[in-house]
Short mmCIF file of C-alpha atoms and ligand atoms in Angstrom, two decimals:
data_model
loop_
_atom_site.label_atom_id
_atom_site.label_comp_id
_atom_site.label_asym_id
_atom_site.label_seq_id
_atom_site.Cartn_x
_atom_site.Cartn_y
_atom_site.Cartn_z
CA UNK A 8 3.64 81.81 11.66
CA UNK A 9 3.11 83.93 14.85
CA UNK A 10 3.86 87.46 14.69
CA UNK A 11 6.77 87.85 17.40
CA UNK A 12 6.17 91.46 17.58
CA UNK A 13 3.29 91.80 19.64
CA UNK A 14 4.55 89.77 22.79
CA UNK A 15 5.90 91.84 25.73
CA UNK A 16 7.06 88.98 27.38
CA UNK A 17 8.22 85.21 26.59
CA UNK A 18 8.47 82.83 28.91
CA UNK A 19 9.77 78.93 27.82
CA UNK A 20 10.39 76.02 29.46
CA UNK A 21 13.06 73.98 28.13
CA UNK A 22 12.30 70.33 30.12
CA UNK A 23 15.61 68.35 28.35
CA UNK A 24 15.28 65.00 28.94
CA UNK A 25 12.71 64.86 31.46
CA UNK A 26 9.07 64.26 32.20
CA UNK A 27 6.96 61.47 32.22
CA UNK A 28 2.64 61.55 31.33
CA UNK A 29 2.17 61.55 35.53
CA UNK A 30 4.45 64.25 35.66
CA UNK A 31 2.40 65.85 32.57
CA UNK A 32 -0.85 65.31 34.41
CA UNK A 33 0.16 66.74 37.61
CA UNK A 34 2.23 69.87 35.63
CA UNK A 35 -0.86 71.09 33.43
CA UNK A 36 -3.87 70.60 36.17
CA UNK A 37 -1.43 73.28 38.13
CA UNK A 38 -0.27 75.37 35.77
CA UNK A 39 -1.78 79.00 36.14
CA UNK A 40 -2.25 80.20 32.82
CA UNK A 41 -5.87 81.22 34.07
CA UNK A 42 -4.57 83.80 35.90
CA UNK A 43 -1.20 84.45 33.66
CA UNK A 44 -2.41 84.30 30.53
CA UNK A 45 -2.25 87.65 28.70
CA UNK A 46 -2.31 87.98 24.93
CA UNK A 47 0.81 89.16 24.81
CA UNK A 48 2.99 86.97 27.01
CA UNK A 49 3.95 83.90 24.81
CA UNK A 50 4.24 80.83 27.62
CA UNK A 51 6.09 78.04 25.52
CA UNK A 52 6.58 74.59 26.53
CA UNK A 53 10.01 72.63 24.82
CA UNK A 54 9.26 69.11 26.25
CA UNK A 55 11.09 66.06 24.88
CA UNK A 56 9.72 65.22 21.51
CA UNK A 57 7.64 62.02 22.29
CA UNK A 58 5.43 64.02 24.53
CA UNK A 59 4.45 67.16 22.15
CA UNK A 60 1.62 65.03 20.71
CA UNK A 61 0.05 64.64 24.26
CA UNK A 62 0.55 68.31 25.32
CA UNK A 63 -0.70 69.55 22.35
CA UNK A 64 -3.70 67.80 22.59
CA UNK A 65 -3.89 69.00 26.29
CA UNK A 66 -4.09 72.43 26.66
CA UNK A 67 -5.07 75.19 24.14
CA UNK A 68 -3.36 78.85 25.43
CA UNK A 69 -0.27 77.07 25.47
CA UNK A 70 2.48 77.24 22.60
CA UNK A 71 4.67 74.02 22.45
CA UNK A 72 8.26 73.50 20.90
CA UNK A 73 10.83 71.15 19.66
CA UNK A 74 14.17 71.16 21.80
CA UNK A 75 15.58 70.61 18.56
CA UNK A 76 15.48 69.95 14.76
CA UNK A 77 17.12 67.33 12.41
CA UNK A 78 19.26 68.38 9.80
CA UNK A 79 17.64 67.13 7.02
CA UNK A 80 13.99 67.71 6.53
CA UNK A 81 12.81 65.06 4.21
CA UNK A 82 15.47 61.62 4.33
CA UNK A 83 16.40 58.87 5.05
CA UNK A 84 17.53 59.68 8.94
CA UNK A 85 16.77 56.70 11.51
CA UNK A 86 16.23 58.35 14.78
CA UNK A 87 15.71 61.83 13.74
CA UNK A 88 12.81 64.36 13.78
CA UNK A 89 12.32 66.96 11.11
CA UNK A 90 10.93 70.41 11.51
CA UNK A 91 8.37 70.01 8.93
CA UNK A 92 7.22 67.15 11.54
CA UNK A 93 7.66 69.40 14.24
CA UNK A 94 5.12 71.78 12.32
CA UNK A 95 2.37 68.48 11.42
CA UNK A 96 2.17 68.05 14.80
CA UNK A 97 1.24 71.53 15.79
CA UNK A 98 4.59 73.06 17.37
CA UNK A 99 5.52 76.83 16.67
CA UNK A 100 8.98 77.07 17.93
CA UNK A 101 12.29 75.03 18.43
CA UNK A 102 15.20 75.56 20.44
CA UNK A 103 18.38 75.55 18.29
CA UNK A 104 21.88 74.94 18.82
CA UNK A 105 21.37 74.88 22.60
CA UNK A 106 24.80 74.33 24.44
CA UNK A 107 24.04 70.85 25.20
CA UNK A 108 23.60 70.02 21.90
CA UNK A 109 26.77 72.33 20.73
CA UNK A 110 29.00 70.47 23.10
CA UNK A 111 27.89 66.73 23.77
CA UNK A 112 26.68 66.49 19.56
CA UNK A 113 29.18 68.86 18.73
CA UNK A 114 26.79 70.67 16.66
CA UNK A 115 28.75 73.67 14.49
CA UNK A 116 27.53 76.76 13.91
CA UNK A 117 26.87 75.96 10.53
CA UNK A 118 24.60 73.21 11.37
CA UNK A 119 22.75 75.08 14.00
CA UNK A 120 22.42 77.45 10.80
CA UNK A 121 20.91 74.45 8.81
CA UNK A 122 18.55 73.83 11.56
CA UNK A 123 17.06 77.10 11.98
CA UNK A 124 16.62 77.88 7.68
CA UNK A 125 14.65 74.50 8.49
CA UNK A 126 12.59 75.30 10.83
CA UNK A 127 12.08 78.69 9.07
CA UNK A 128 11.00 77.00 6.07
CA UNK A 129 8.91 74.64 8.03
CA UNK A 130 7.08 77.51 9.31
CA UNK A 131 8.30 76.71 13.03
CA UNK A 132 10.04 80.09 15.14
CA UNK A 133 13.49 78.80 15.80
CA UNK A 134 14.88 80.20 19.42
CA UNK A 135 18.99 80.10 18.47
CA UNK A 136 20.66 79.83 21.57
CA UNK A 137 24.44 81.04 22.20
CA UNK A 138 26.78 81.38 25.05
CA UNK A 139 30.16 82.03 26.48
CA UNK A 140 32.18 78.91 28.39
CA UNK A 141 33.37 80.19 31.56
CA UNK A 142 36.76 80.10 30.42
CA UNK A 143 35.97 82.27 27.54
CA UNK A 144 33.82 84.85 30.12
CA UNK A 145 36.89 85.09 32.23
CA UNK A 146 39.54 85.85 29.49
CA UNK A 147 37.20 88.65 28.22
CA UNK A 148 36.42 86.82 24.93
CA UNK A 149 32.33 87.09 25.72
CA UNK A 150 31.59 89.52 23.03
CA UNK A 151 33.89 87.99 20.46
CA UNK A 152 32.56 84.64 20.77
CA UNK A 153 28.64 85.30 20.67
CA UNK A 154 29.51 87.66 17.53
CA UNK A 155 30.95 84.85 15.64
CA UNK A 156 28.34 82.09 17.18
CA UNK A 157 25.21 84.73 16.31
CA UNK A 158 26.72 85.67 12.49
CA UNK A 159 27.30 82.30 11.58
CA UNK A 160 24.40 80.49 13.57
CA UNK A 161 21.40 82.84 12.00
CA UNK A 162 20.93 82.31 7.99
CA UNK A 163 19.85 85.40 6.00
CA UNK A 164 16.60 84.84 5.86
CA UNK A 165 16.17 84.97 9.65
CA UNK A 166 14.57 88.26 11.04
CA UNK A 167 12.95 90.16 13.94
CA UNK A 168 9.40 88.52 13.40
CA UNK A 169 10.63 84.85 12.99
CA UNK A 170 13.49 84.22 15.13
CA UNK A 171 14.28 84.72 18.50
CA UNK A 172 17.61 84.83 20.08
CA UNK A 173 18.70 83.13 23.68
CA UNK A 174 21.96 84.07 25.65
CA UNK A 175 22.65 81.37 28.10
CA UNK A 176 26.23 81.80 29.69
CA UNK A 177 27.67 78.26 29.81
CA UNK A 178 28.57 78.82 33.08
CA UNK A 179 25.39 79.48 34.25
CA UNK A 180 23.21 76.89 32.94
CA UNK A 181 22.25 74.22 35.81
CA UNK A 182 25.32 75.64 37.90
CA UNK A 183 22.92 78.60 40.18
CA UNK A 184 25.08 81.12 38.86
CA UNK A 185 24.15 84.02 36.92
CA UNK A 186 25.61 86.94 35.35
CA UNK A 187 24.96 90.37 37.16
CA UNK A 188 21.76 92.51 35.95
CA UNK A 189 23.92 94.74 34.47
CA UNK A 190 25.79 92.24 32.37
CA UNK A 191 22.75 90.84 31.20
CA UNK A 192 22.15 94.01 30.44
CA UNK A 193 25.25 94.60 29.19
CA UNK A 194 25.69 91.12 26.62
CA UNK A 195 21.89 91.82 25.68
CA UNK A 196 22.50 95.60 24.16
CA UNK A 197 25.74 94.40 22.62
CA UNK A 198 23.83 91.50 20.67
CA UNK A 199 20.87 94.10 19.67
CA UNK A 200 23.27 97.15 18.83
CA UNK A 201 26.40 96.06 17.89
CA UNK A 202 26.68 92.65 16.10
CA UNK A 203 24.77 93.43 13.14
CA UNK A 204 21.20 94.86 12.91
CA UNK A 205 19.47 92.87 15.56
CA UNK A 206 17.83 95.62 17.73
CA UNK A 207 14.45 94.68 17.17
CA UNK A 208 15.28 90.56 17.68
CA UNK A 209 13.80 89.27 20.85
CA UNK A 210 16.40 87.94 22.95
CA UNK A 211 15.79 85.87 25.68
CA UNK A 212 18.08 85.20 29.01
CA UNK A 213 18.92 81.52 29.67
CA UNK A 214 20.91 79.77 32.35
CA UNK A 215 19.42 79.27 36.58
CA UNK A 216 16.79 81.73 35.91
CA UNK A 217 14.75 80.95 38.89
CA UNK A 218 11.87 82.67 40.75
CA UNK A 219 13.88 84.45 42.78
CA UNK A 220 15.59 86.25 39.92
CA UNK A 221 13.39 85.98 37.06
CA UNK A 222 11.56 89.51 37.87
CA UNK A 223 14.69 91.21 38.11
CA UNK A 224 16.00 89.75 34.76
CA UNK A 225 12.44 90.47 33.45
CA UNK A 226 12.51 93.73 34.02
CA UNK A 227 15.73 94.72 32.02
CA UNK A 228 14.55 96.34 28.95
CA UNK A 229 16.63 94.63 26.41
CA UNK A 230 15.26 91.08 28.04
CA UNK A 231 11.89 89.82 25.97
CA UNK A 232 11.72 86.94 28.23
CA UNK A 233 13.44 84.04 29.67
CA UNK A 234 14.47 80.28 28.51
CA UNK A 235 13.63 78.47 31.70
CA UNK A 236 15.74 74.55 32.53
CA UNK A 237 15.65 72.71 35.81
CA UNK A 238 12.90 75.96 37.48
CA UNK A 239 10.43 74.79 35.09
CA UNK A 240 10.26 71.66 35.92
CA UNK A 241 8.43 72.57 39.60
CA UNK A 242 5.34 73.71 38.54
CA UNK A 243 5.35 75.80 41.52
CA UNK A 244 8.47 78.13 40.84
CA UNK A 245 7.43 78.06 37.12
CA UNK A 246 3.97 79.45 38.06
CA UNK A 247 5.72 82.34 39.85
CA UNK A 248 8.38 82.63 37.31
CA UNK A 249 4.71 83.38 34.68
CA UNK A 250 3.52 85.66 37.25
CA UNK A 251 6.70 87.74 37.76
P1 PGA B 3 18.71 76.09 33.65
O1 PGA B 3 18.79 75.67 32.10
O2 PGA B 3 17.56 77.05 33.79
O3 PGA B 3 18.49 74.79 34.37
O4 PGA B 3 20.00 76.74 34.00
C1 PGA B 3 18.54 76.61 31.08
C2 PGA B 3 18.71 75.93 29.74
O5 PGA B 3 19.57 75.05 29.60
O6 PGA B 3 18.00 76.25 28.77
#
């Protein structure tokens, strides 16, 4: 496995369900990792899982992931993808429990828990991701809920060097709404100092981070780096996003 430690700064791109090979071709002949590549930034690319395999085989100062894990790793699962394939095929990281999956699979904390001792074992850097609804946000309940989603969504065995942690607001996630700096600040010292003993877990910020805001949220000091949607899908704005 990698050793999380030593990046400053990580940058992924979660694609969902989009992309095509055209759109491949045209996204890696632009993307500046010439001039943005640094040992110690981490640029990860979470494209749907058909089109790892061609990525992979693309580029080599590039780190690819899953946008998610099966719960079962070896079994008889039509449809499903296990981490351990994940791992064959030359991935380091997967995105787990992301909202979309939490709310239109109606994955539990418990399975997103599964999923990340899997990709653990599988020797694949699970990024769990958690987040408030907007409901939630407004009747103060922020704190309360990512507590419960972070204790029960990260096994025992996960720790500083082999998982990473996302907040992405609900709210914020497609909408072009964000949380202030200093409640980024705010939720991102309250997962590190006060949930349990996650000070030295790399958390990223998730939800419209965009190139207008990314150096801003970048430059918080409890932000390692940023879980980029619908922004890093313009190669453009994701090339300034590495740069910022
Ligand atoms: P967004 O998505 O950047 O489009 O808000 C982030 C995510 O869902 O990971």
């Amino acid at each position: 496995m990698l050793e999380i430690d030593k990046f400053s700064k990580i940058i992924a791109a979660n694609w969902k369900m989009n992309g095509s090979i055209k759109f491949i071709d045209n996204f890696l002949s632009q993307l500046d990792l010439i001039n943005n590549h640094n040992e110690f930034v981490c640029t990860i690319i979470c494209p749907p899982f058909i089109y790892l395999q061609y990525i992979s085989k693309k580029l080599d100062n590039l780190y690819l992931g899953g946008q998610d894990c099966s719960l079962f790793q070896e079994e008889s699962c039509t449809g499903d993808i296990s981490a351990l394939m994940l791992n064959d095929i030359g991935c380091q990281f997967c995105i787990v429990g992301h909202s979309e999956r939490r709310t239109k699979f109606s994955e539990t904390d418990d399975q997103v828990a599964i999923k990340v001792s899997n990709s653990l074992k599988s020797n694949i850097h699970p990024i769990v991701c958690v987040g408030e609804t907007l409901a939630q946000k407004k009747n103060n309940q922020t704190k309360e809920v990512l507590s419960k989603q972070i204790m029960k969504s990260i096994p025992k065995n996960s720790n500083n060097n082999n998982t990473i942690i996302a907040y992405e607001p609900i709210w914020a996630i497609g909408t072009g709404l964000t949380p202030s700096i200093d409640e980024i600040k705010d939720i991102h010292n309250f997962i590190k100092n006060e949930i349990h003993d996650y000070k030295n877990f790399k958390i990223l910020y998730g939800g419209s981070v965009k190139s207008t805001n990314s150096k801003e949220i970048l430059n918080i000091d409890s932000v390692d780096g940023v879980l980029v949607g619908g922004a890093s899908l313009d190669i453009k704005e994701f090339n300034k996003i590495l740069s910022s």
